[in-house]
Tab-separated table of C-alpha atoms in Angstrom:
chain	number	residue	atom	x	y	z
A	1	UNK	CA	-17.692	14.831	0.581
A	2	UNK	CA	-21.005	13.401	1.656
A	3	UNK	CA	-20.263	9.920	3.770
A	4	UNK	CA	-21.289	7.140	1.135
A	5	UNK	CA	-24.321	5.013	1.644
A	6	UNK	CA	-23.576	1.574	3.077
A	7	UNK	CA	-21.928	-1.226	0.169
A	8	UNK	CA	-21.641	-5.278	0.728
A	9	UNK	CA	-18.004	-6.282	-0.336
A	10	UNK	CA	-18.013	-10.297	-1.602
A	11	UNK	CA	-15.419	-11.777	-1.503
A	12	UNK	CA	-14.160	-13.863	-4.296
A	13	UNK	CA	-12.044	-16.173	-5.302
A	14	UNK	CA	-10.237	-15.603	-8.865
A	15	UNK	CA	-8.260	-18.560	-10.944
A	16	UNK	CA	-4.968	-17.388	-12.798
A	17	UNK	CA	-4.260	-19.514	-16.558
A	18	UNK	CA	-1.255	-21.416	-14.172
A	19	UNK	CA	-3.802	-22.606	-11.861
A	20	UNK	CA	-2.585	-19.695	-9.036
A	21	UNK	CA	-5.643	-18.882	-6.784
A	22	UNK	CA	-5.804	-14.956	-5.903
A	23	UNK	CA	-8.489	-13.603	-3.628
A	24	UNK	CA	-10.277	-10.099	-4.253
A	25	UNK	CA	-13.350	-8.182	-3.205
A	26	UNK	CA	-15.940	-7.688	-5.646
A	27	UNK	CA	-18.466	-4.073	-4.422
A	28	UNK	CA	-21.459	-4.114	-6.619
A	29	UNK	CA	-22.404	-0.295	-8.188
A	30	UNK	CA	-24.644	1.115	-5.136
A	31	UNK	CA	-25.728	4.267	-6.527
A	32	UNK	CA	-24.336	7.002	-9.728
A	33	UNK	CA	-25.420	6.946	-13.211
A	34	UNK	CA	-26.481	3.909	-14.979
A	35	UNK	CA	-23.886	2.758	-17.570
A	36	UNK	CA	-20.593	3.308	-15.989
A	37	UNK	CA	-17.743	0.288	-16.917
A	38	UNK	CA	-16.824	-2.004	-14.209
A	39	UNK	CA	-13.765	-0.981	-12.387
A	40	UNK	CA	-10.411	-3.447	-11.898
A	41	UNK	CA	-8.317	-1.913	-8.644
A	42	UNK	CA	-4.696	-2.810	-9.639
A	43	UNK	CA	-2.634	-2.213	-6.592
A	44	UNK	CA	0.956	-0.812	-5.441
A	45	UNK	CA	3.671	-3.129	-5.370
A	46	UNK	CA	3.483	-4.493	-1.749
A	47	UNK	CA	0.134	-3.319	-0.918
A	48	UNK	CA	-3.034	-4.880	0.525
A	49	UNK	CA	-6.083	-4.668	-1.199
A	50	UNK	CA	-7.496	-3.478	1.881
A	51	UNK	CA	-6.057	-0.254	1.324
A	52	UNK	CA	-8.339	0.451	-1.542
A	53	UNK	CA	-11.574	-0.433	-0.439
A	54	UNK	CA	-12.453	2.495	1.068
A	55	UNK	CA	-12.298	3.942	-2.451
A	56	UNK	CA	-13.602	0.955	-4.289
A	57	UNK	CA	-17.256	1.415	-2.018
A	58	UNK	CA	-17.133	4.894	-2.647
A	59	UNK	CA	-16.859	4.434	-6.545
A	60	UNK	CA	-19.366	2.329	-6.321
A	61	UNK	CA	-21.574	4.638	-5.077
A	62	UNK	CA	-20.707	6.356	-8.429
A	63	UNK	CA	-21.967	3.944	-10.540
A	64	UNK	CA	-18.944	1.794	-10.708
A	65	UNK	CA	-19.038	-2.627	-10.093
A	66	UNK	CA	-15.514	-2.428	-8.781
A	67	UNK	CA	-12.941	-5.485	-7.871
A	68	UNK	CA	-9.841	-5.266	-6.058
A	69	UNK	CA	-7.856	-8.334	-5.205
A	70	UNK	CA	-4.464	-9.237	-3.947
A	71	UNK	CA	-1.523	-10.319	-6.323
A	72	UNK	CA	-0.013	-13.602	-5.658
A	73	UNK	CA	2.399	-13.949	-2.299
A	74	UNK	CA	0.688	-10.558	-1.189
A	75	UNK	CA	-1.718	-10.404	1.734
A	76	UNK	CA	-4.874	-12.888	0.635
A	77	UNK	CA	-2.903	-14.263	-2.015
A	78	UNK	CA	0.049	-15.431	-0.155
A	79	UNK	CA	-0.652	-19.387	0.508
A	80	UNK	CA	1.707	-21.084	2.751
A	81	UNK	CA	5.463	-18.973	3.537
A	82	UNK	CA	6.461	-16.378	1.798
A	83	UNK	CA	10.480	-17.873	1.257
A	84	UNK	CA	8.476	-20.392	-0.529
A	85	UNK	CA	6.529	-18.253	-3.265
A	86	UNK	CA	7.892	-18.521	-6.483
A	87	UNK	CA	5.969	-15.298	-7.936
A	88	UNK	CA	7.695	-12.567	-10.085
A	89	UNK	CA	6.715	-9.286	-10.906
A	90	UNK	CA	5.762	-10.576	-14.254
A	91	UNK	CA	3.264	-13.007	-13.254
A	92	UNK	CA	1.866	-10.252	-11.794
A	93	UNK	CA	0.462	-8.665	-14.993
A	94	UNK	CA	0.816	-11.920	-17.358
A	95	UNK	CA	-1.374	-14.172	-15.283
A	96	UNK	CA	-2.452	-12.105	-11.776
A	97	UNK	CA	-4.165	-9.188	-13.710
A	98	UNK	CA	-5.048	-10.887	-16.851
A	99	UNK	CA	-7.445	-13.624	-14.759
A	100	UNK	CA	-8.755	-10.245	-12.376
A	101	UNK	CA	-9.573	-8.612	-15.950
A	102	UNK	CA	-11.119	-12.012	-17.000
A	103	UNK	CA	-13.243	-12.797	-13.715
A	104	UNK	CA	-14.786	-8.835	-13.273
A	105	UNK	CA	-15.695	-9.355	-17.317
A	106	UNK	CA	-17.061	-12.407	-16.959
A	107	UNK	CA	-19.029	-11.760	-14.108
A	108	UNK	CA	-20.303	-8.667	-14.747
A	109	UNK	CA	-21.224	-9.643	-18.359
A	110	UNK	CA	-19.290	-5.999	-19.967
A	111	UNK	CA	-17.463	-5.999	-22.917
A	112	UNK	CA	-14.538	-4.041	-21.199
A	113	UNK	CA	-13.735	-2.545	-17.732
A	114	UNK	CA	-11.848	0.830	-16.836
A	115	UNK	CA	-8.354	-0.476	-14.888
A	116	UNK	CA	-7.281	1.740	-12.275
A	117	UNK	CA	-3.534	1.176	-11.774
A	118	UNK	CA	-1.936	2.205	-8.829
A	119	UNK	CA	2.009	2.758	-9.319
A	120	UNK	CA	2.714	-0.925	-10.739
A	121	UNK	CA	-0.654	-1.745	-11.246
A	122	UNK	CA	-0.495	0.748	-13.693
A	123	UNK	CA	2.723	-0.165	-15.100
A	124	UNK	CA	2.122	-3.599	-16.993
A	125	UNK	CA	-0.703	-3.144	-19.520
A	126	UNK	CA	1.868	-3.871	-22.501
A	127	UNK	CA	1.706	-7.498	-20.739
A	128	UNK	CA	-1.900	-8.223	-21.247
A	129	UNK	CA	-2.869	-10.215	-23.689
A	130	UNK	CA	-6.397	-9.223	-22.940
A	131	UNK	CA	-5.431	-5.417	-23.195
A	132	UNK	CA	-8.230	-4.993	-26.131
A	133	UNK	CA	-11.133	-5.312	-23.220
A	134	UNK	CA	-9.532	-2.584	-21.444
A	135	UNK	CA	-11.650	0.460	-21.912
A	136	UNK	CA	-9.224	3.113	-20.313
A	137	UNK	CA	-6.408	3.197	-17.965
A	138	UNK	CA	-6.066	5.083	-15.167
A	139	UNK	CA	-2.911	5.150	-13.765
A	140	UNK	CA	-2.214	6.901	-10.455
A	141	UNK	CA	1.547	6.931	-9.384
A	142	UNK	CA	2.488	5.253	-12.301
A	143	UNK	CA	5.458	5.604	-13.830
A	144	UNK	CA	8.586	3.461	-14.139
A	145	UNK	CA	10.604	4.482	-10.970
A	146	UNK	CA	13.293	4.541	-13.176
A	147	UNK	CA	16.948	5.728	-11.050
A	148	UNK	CA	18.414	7.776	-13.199
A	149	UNK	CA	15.182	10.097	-13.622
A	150	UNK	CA	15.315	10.550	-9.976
A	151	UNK	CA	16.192	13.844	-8.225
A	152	UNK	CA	19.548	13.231	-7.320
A	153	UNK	CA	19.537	12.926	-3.344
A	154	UNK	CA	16.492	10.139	-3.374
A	155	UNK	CA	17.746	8.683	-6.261
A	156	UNK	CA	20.889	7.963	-4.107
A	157	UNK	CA	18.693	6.305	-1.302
A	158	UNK	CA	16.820	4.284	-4.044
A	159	UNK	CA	20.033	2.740	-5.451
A	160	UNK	CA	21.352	1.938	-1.979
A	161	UNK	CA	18.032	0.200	-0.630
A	162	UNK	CA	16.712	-1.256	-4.025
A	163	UNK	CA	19.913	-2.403	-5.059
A	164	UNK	CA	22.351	-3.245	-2.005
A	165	UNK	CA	19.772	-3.933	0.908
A	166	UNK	CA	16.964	-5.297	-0.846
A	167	UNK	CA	19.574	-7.922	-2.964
A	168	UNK	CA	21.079	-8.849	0.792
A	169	UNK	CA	17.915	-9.692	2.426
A	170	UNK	CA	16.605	-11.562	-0.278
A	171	UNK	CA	19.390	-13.460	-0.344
A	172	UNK	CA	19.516	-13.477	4.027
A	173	UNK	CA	15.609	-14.494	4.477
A	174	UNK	CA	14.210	-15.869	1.394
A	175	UNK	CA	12.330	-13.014	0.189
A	176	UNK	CA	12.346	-9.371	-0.217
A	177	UNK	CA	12.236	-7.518	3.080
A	178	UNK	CA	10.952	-4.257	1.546
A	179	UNK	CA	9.102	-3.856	5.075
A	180	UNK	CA	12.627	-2.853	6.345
A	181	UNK	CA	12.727	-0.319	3.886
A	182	UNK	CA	9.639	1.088	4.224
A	183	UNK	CA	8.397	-0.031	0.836
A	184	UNK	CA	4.911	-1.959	1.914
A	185	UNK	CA	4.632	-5.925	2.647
A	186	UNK	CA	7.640	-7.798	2.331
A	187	UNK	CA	7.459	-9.905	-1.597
A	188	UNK	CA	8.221	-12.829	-2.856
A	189	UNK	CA	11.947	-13.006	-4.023
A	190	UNK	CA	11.567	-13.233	-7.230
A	191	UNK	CA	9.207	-9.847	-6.817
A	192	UNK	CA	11.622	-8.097	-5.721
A	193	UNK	CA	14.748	-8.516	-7.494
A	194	UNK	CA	12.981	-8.334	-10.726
A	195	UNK	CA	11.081	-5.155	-9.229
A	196	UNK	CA	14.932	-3.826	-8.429
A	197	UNK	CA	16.414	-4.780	-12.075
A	198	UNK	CA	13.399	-3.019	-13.923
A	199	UNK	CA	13.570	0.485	-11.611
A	200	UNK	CA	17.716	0.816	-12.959
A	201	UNK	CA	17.039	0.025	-16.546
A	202	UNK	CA	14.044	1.861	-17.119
A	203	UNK	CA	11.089	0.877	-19.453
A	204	UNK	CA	9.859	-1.141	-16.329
A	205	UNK	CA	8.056	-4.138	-17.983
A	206	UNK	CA	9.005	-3.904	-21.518
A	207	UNK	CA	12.298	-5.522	-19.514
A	208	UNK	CA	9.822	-9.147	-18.789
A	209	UNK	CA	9.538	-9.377	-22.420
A	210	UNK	CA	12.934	-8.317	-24.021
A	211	UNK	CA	13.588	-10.685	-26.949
A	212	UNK	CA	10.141	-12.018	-26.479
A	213	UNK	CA	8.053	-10.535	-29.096
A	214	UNK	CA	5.355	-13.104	-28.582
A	215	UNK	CA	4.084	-11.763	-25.074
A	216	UNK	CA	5.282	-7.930	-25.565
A	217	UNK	CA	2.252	-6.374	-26.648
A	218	UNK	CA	3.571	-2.527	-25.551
A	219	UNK	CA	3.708	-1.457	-29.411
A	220	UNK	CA	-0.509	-2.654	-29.848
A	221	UNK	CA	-1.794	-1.362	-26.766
A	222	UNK	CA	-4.762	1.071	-28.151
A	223	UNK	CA	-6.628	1.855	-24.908
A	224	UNK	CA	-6.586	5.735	-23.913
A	225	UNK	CA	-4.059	5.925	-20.963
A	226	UNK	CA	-4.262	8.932	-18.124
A	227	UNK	CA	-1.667	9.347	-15.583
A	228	UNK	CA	-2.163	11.203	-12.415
A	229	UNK	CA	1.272	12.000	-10.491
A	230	UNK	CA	1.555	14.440	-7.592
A	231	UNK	CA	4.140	17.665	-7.152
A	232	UNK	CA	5.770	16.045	-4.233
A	233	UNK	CA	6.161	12.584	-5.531
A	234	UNK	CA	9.954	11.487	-5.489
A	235	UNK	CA	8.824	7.986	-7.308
A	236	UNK	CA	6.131	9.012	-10.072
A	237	UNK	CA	8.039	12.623	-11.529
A	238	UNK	CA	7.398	14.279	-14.953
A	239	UNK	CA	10.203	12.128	-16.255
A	240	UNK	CA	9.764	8.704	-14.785
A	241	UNK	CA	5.822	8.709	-16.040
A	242	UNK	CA	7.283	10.016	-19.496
A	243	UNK	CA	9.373	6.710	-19.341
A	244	UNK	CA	6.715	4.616	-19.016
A	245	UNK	CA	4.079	6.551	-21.619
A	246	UNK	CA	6.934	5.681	-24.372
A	247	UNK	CA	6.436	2.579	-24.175
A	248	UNK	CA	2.959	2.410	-25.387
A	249	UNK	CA	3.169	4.591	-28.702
A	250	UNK	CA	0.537	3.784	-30.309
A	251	UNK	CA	-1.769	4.698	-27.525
A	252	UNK	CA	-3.844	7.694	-26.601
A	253	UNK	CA	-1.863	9.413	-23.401
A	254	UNK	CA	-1.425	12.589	-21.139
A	255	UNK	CA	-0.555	13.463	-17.713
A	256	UNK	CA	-1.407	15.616	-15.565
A	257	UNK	CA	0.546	16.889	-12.151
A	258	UNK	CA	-1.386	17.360	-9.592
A	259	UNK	CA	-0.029	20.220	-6.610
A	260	UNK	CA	-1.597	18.799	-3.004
A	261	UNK	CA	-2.548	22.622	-2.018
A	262	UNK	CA	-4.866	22.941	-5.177
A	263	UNK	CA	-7.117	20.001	-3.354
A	264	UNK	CA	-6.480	20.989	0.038
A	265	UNK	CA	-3.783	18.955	1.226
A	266	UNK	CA	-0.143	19.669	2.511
A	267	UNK	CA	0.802	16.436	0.798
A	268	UNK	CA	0.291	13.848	-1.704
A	269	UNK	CA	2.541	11.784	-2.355
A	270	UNK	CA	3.062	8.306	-3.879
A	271	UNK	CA	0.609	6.620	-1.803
A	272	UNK	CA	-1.787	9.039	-0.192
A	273	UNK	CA	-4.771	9.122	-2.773
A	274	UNK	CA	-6.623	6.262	-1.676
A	275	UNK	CA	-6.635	7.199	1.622
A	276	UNK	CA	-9.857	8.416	3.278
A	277	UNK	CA	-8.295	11.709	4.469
A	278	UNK	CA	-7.398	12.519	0.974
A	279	UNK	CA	-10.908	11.958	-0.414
A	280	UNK	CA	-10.711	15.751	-2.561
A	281	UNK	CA	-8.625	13.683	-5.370
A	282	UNK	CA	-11.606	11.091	-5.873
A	283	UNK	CA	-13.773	13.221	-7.786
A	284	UNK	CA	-11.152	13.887	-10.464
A	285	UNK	CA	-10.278	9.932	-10.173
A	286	UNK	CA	-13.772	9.217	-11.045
A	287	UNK	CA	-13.623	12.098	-13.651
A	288	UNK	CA	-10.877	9.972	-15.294
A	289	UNK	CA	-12.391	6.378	-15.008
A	290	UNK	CA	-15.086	7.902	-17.034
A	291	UNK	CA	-13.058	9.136	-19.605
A	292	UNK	CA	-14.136	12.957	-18.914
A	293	UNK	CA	-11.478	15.979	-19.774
A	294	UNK	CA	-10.276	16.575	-16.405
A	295	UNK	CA	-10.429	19.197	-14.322
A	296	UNK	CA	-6.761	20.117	-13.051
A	297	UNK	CA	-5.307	23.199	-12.395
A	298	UNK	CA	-2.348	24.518	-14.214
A	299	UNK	CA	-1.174	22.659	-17.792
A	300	UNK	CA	-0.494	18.829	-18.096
A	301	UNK	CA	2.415	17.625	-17.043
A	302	UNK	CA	5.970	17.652	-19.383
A	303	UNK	CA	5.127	14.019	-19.642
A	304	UNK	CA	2.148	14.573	-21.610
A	305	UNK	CA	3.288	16.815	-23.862
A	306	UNK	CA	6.439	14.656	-24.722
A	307	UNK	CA	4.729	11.305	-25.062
A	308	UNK	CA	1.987	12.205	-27.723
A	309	UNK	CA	2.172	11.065	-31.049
């Protein structure tokens, strides 16, 4: 892939409905086709929106306005000590992503925007009350995580960390030390334990609005919905990402696996497609953020077929 001209990343400040200030980075469209949506970067739990703007100025150069910001108590967004932040997971996509959805809309003057989810980010569009503006949603990673659709020996090591060690040193330091378990930055408390409660019951954020019909909007989301998962991911399987497409019914969906060696790489992964040595998946990322049938070898994934209407 040919090195991408130079882009000027702004950064921004972005207002939540609960008064919450979040920072992101807003790369204006460098180069591509006129006409392509503005992009909303949704990250990992416990990941920096640094990790993303590599890709972010690279889809710009495909004709892409792109923002990527930081959820609140994560890198930018963390403001004073992190045993202090009172976030949960839920505020993440009620309030965090609703205001990043609002402030790339608003400042770009589009009617809708294309959000690219990765793992939770692309978990919690039933939450949105904004959903309607969302064009399409790409999800990479994203799935549920739930346990019990684990392979057996890592869904052993999940139950142990997310449930016994992660519940301990919440309760030792004041906030999730998922840094000790390899899981990205350490979160906010409530983060984590709620993050931990939603991976063992499965449905992932349908469980933030059980007996709360008034902010479950799962059963209205409309917007076209295409997950990319990878062959060697233990986290985002056929059946975890069938989990989550069930909860959006009335929405278009597929999935497609992905096998590393098809793109050139011995691995994929949960995490690796936004990294610059993994750069062969962008094309087909773009492919999706613009809504085009995708190129992947080998038939969609089980999850696609299953989750149809």
């Amino acid at each position: 892939m040919n090195t991408p001209p130079p882009t000027t990343d702004e950064a921004v400040p972005i207002t939540c409905a609960d008064g919450q200030r979040l920072h992101g980075h807003f790369i204006a469209r460098s180069g591509g086709p006129d006409g392509g949506l503005p992009v909303l970067i949704s990250p990992a739990t416990g990941v920096r929106q640094h990790f993303y703007l590599r890709f972010a100025r690279w889809l710009a150069t495909q004709g892409h306005d792109v923002l990527v910001f930081d959820y609140r108590g994560i890198g930018l967004s963390l403001h004073g000590r992190l045993k202090d932040c009172r976030a949960t997971l839920a505020d993440w996509g009620q309030q965090d992503q609703v205001a990043a959805l609002d402030w790339l809309l608003a400042h770009t003057g589009a009617a809708q925007a294309v959000i690219v989810g990765h793992s939770a980010g692309g978990q919690m569009i039933g939450l949105l009350p904004n959903h309607h503006r969302v064009a399409r949603l790409v999800g990479i990673s994203a799935s549920t995580g739930w346990f019990k659709a684990m392979r057996p020996g890592f869904r052993l090591k999940a139950n142990f960390g997310m449930r016994l060690v992660l519940p301990l040193g919440t309760r030792l330091t004041g906030y999730g030390t998922t840094a000790l378990l390899g899981l990205g930055e350490n979160l906010p408390a409530g983060v984590a334990l709620q993050w931990s409660r939603w991976c063992a019951r499965g449905g992932y954020a349908t469980n933030a609005v059980r007996h709360r019909p008034e902010q479950d909007f799962h059963a209205q989301v409309r917007t076209p919905v295409t997950v990319l998962h990878a062959e060697d991911d233990d986290i985002a399987n056929a059946a975890t990402v069938a989990d989550l497409l069930r909860t959006l019914p009335a929405a278009p969906r597929q999935a497609h696996c992905l096998r590393p060696r098809d793109h050139g790489l011995r691995q994929l992964g949960h995490l690796d497609w936004f990294r610059q040595s993994h750069q062969s998946v962008w094309p087909l990322m773009a492919q999706a953020v613009r809504g085009e049938t995708l190129a992947v070898a080998g038939a969609p994934s089980g999850a696609a077929a299953r989750a149809h209407p």
